[in-house]
Coordinates of C-alpha atoms (C1' of nucleotides) in Angstrom, one line a residue:
Chain A
M76 CA 12.1 -8.5 -1.5
P77 CA 9.5 -5.2 -0.6
E78 CA 7.0 -5.7 1.6
P79 CA 3.9 -7.3 1.1
F80 CA 1.2 -4.3 2.1
A81 CA 3.0 -1.8 -0.3
V82 CA 2.8 -4.6 -3.4
L83 CA -0.4 -5.2 -2.6
A84 CA -1.3 -1.2 -2.2
D85 CA -2.0 -1.2 -5.9
P86 CA -5.6 -2.7 -7.8
A87 CA -3.8 -3.6 -10.6
R88 CA -1.4 -6.0 -9.3
R89 CA -4.2 -7.5 -6.9
R90 CA -6.2 -7.5 -9.9
I91 CA -3.2 -9.2 -11.3
L92 CA -3.0 -12.3 -8.1
D93 CA -7.2 -12.6 -8.7
L94 CA -5.8 -13.5 -12.3
L95 CA -3.6 -16.1 -11.5
R96 CA -5.4 -17.9 -8.9
E97 CA -7.6 -18.9 -12.0
R98 CA -4.2 -20.2 -13.8
P99 CA -1.4 -19.4 -15.1
R100 CA -1.3 -16.4 -17.6
L101 CA 0.5 -14.7 -20.3
V102 CA 1.6 -10.9 -20.5
G103 CA -0.3 -10.4 -22.7
E104 CA -3.3 -11.9 -21.5
L105 CA -3.1 -10.3 -18.7
T106 CA -2.1 -6.5 -19.8
E107 CA -5.3 -7.1 -22.0
A108 CA -7.2 -8.1 -18.6
V109 CA -5.9 -5.1 -16.4
G110 CA -6.1 -2.0 -19.2
L111 CA -2.4 -1.1 -19.0
S112 CA 0.2 -0.9 -21.9
Q113 CA 2.1 -4.1 -22.4
P114 CA 5.4 -2.4 -20.0
G115 CA 3.7 -1.2 -18.0
T116 CA 2.1 -4.4 -16.6
S117 CA 5.3 -6.3 -16.8
K118 CA 7.0 -3.5 -14.7
H119 CA 3.9 -4.3 -12.1
L120 CA 5.0 -7.8 -12.3
R121 CA 8.8 -7.3 -12.0
V122 CA 7.3 -6.3 -8.8
L123 CA 5.1 -8.8 -8.3
R124 CA 8.0 -11.7 -8.5
E125 CA 10.7 -9.0 -6.5
A126 CA 7.9 -9.8 -4.0
G127 CA 7.5 -13.2 -4.1
L128 CA 4.4 -13.7 -5.5
V129 CA 4.4 -14.8 -8.7
T130 CA 7.5 -17.5 -10.3
V131 CA 8.0 -16.4 -14.2
R132 CA 8.2 -20.3 -16.5
P133 CA 9.6 -18.9 -20.1
E134 CA 8.5 -20.9 -22.6
A135 CA 10.7 -19.6 -26.7
Q136 CA 9.3 -15.8 -25.9
R137 CA 6.6 -16.2 -23.8
R138 CA 7.0 -15.8 -20.4
W139 CA 4.0 -18.0 -17.5
Y140 CA 3.6 -16.6 -14.7
E141 CA 1.9 -17.7 -12.5
L142 CA 1.0 -17.6 -8.8
R143 CA 3.0 -18.0 -5.6
P144 CA 1.0 -17.0 -2.4
E145 CA 3.3 -17.6 0.5
P146 CA 4.1 -14.0 1.1
L147 CA 0.2 -13.1 1.2
A148 CA 0.7 -15.4 5.4
E149 CA 2.0 -12.3 6.5
I150 CA -0.9 -10.2 5.8
D151 CA -2.6 -12.6 7.0
A152 CA -0.9 -13.2 9.9
W153 CA -0.9 -9.4 11.3
L154 CA -4.5 -9.3 9.8
T155 CA -5.0 -12.4 13.0
P156 CA -5.7 -10.4 15.4
Y157 CA -7.9 -8.0 14.6
R158 CA -10.8 -10.7 12.2
W159 CA -12.7 -11.7 15.6
M160 CA -13.7 -8.0 15.7
W161 CA -15.5 -7.1 12.7
A162 CA -17.9 -9.3 12.8
D163 CA -21.4 -8.4 14.4
R164 CA -21.2 -7.7 18.2
F165 CA -23.1 -11.0 19.1
D166 CA -20.7 -13.6 16.3
A167 CA -18.2 -10.6 18.3
L168 CA -18.4 -12.1 21.3
E169 CA -19.4 -14.7 20.8
R170 CA -15.8 -16.2 19.1
H171 CA -14.2 -14.4 21.6
L172 CA -15.3 -17.0 24.2
D173 CA -14.5 -19.0 21.9
S174 CA -10.7 -17.9 22.5
M175 CA -11.1 -18.3 25.4
E176 CA -12.4 -22.0 26.2
D177 CA -8.7 -22.8 24.5
E178 CA -6.5 -21.3 27.2
Chain B
M15 CA -12.3 7.3 1.9
P16 CA -9.0 6.0 0.6
E17 CA -8.4 2.3 -0.1
P18 CA -7.3 0.0 3.1
F19 CA -5.0 -1.6 1.1
A20 CA -3.1 1.9 0.1
V21 CA -3.1 3.1 4.3
L22 CA -1.3 0.2 5.7
A23 CA 1.2 0.2 3.6
D24 CA 3.5 2.8 5.5
P25 CA 4.5 0.3 8.6
A26 CA 3.6 3.2 10.7
R27 CA -0.1 3.3 10.3
R28 CA 0.5 -0.2 10.8
R29 CA 2.5 0.2 14.1
I30 CA -0.5 2.7 15.1
L31 CA -3.1 0.1 14.6
D32 CA -1.2 -2.3 16.6
L33 CA -0.8 -0.5 19.9
L34 CA -5.2 0.9 19.3
R35 CA -5.3 -3.0 19.6
E36 CA -4.5 -3.0 23.1
R37 CA -6.3 0.3 24.2
P38 CA -7.7 4.5 23.1
R39 CA -4.7 6.3 23.0
L40 CA -3.8 9.4 23.3
V41 CA -1.6 11.5 20.2
G42 CA 1.3 11.4 23.1
E43 CA 1.3 8.3 23.2
L44 CA 1.8 7.1 19.9
T45 CA 4.1 10.4 18.9
E46 CA 7.0 8.7 21.9
A47 CA 6.2 4.7 20.5
V48 CA 6.4 4.9 16.1
G49 CA 8.9 7.5 16.7
L50 CA 7.7 10.5 14.1
S51 CA 7.2 14.3 15.1
Q52 CA 3.8 15.1 16.1
P53 CA 2.6 16.6 13.2
G54 CA 3.7 13.1 11.3
T55 CA 1.3 11.3 13.6
S56 CA -1.8 13.2 12.9
K57 CA -1.5 13.2 9.5
H58 CA -0.9 9.7 9.9
L59 CA -4.0 9.5 12.3
R60 CA -5.4 11.3 9.8
V61 CA -5.4 9.0 7.3
L62 CA -6.5 6.2 9.5
R63 CA -10.1 8.0 10.0
E64 CA -10.7 9.6 7.1
A65 CA -10.4 5.3 6.0
G66 CA -12.6 4.7 8.9
L67 CA -10.0 2.7 10.7
V68 CA -9.7 4.9 14.1
T69 CA -12.1 7.1 15.7
V70 CA -11.4 10.5 18.1
R71 CA -13.0 11.1 21.5
P72 CA -11.8 14.0 22.3
E73 CA -11.2 15.0 25.9
A74 CA -10.8 18.8 26.8
Q75 CA -7.4 20.2 24.6
R76 CA -6.7 15.6 24.1
R77 CA -8.0 13.3 21.8
W78 CA -8.7 9.7 22.5
Y79 CA -8.2 7.5 19.1
E80 CA -9.9 4.5 19.2
L81 CA -9.8 1.3 16.2
R82 CA -12.3 1.0 14.2
P83 CA -11.5 -2.5 12.6
E84 CA -14.0 -2.5 10.2
P85 CA -12.0 -1.7 7.0
L86 CA -10.3 -3.9 7.5
A87 CA -12.9 -6.7 6.5
E88 CA -12.2 -5.2 2.9
I89 CA -8.8 -6.5 3.4
D90 CA -9.8 -10.5 5.2
A91 CA -12.4 -10.8 2.4
W92 CA -9.6 -9.8 0.0
L93 CA -7.4 -12.6 1.6
T94 CA -9.9 -15.6 1.6
P95 CA -10.2 -17.1 -1.4
Y96 CA -5.7 -17.2 -0.8
R97 CA -6.3 -18.4 2.6
W98 CA -6.1 -22.2 1.9
M99 CA -2.7 -21.6 -0.5
W100 CA 0.2 -21.4 1.7
A101 CA -0.2 -23.8 4.2
D102 CA 1.8 -26.3 3.7
R103 CA 0.5 -29.3 1.6
F104 CA -0.6 -31.4 3.5
D105 CA -3.4 -28.4 5.2
A106 CA -3.6 -27.3 2.3
L107 CA -5.1 -30.8 0.8
E108 CA -7.4 -31.1 3.2
R109 CA -8.9 -27.6 3.8
H110 CA -9.4 -27.9 0.1
L111 CA -10.9 -31.4 -0.1
D112 CA -12.8 -29.5 3.5
S113 CA -14.7 -27.1 1.3
M114 CA -16.0 -29.2 -1.5
E115 CA -18.3 -31.1 1.1
D116 CA -19.8 -28.2 1.5
E117 CA -20.7 -28.8 -2.0
Chain C
dT1 C1' 19.3 -13.7 -43.0
dA2 C1' 14.9 -10.6 -42.6
dG3 C1' 11.1 -10.5 -40.8
dC4 C1' 7.4 -11.6 -36.3
dT5 C1' 6.2 -12.1 -32.2
dA6 C1' 6.4 -11.9 -27.3
dT7 C1' 8.4 -9.6 -23.3
dA8 C1' 11.2 -6.6 -20.9
dT9 C1' 14.0 -2.4 -20.2
dA10 C1' 15.4 2.7 -21.0
dA11 C1' 14.0 7.2 -20.1
dC12 C1' 11.0 10.8 -19.4
dT13 C1' 6.6 12.5 -17.1
dG14 C1' 3.3 14.2 -13.4
dC15 C1' 1.9 13.3 -9.1
dA16 C1' 1.0 11.9 -4.4
dA17 C1' 3.0 11.0 -0.8
dC18 C1' 5.8 11.4 3.8
dA19 C1' 9.0 14.2 6.5
dG20 C1' 9.9 18.2 8.4
dC21 C1' 9.3 23.1 10.1
dA22 C1' 6.7 26.6 11.3
dT23 C1' 2.0 27.9 12.3
dG24 C1' -2.7 27.6 14.2
dT25 C1' -6.5 26.0 17.2
dA26 C1' -8.4 25.0 21.5
dC27 C1' -8.6 24.5 26.1
dA28 C1' -7.4 24.4 31.4
dG29 C1' -5.1 26.4 35.7
dC30 C1' -3.2 30.4 36.9
Chain D
dG246 C1' -6.1 37.6 29.9
dC247 C1' -1.6 35.0 29.6
dT248 C1' 0.9 30.8 29.7
dG249 C1' 1.3 26.3 28.1
dT250 C1' 0.0 22.4 26.8
dA251 C1' -1.9 19.2 23.4
dC252 C1' -3.7 18.8 19.1
dA253 C1' -4.4 19.9 13.8
dT254 C1' -3.2 22.0 9.4
dG255 C1' -0.3 24.7 6.0
dC256 C1' 4.1 25.3 3.4
dT257 C1' 7.7 23.5 1.0
dG258 C1' 11.3 20.3 -0.2
dT259 C1' 12.2 15.4 -2.3
dT260 C1' 11.4 11.9 -3.2
dG261 C1' 9.1 8.1 -5.5
dC262 C1' 5.5 5.7 -8.0
dA263 C1' 2.5 4.9 -11.9
dG264 C1' 2.6 5.7 -16.9
dT265 C1' 3.9 6.6 -20.9
dT266 C1' 6.8 5.8 -25.6
dA267 C1' 10.7 3.7 -28.1
dT268 C1' 13.9 0.7 -28.6
dA269 C1' 16.4 -3.5 -26.8
dT270 C1' 16.6 -8.4 -26.6
dA271 C1' 14.6 -13.1 -27.3
dG272 C1' 12.8 -16.9 -29.8
dC273 C1' 10.5 -18.1 -33.8
dT274 C1' 9.4 -18.8 -38.6
dA275 C1' 9.9 -18.7 -43.1

DNA sequence: TAGCTATATAACTGCAACAGCATGTACAGC
DNA sequence: GCTGTACATGCTGTTGCAGTTATATAGCTA
């Protein structure tokens, strides 16, 4: 199972996920949308599948790819301790104090 | 300016950022912590610098590296439309309804 | 069965990233 | 000035990935 971070490093794969966020899609749609060859798209889909970020539902010769967002939680978790930092100074201070209140 | 996503694909660089989250550090400290050679560490630091994720403050021959979290906002922004999805079903529904109230 | 459609896999190519080693640079202390 | 320390850069080999074309597989349709 590849790391989500590495999987998202490729813009085409992020684009695919963005498209699947709206609704499940066929390989053909995705191919056209990302502007790659069909085999190229299939390769990216394989990577996404192995990372658990998409699932496939076969229907005759077609394959419906759908989003499976759970692995993104790992990225979100890594990001969490940083998240308060990049707001402007006032917001940053405010959130910092807010988080201290909870302790 | 490289993409933050690509920069974070390497675990060593994420580790470096995690260490800098606590306090600024010297290259020597980071080298020991990540378990790479000193030149290897310097190279990762260069990548982080070019991505705007760290800044350097020279002090004699030493270089204090400090975190600059702003570029992480891009990742956070990409992640945002996904974030409600991976909570358990109840929370997911709840947040979804919450977000609809704002409209 | 033959042929068409949709997708996956294979084989190949080019390139960029990463790691190691050696060397260069800058500063401090003596 | 010389030596040591702290770090950066250059070079090289290797590996892995993204992209292509060609081919295989599976299921429909006639």
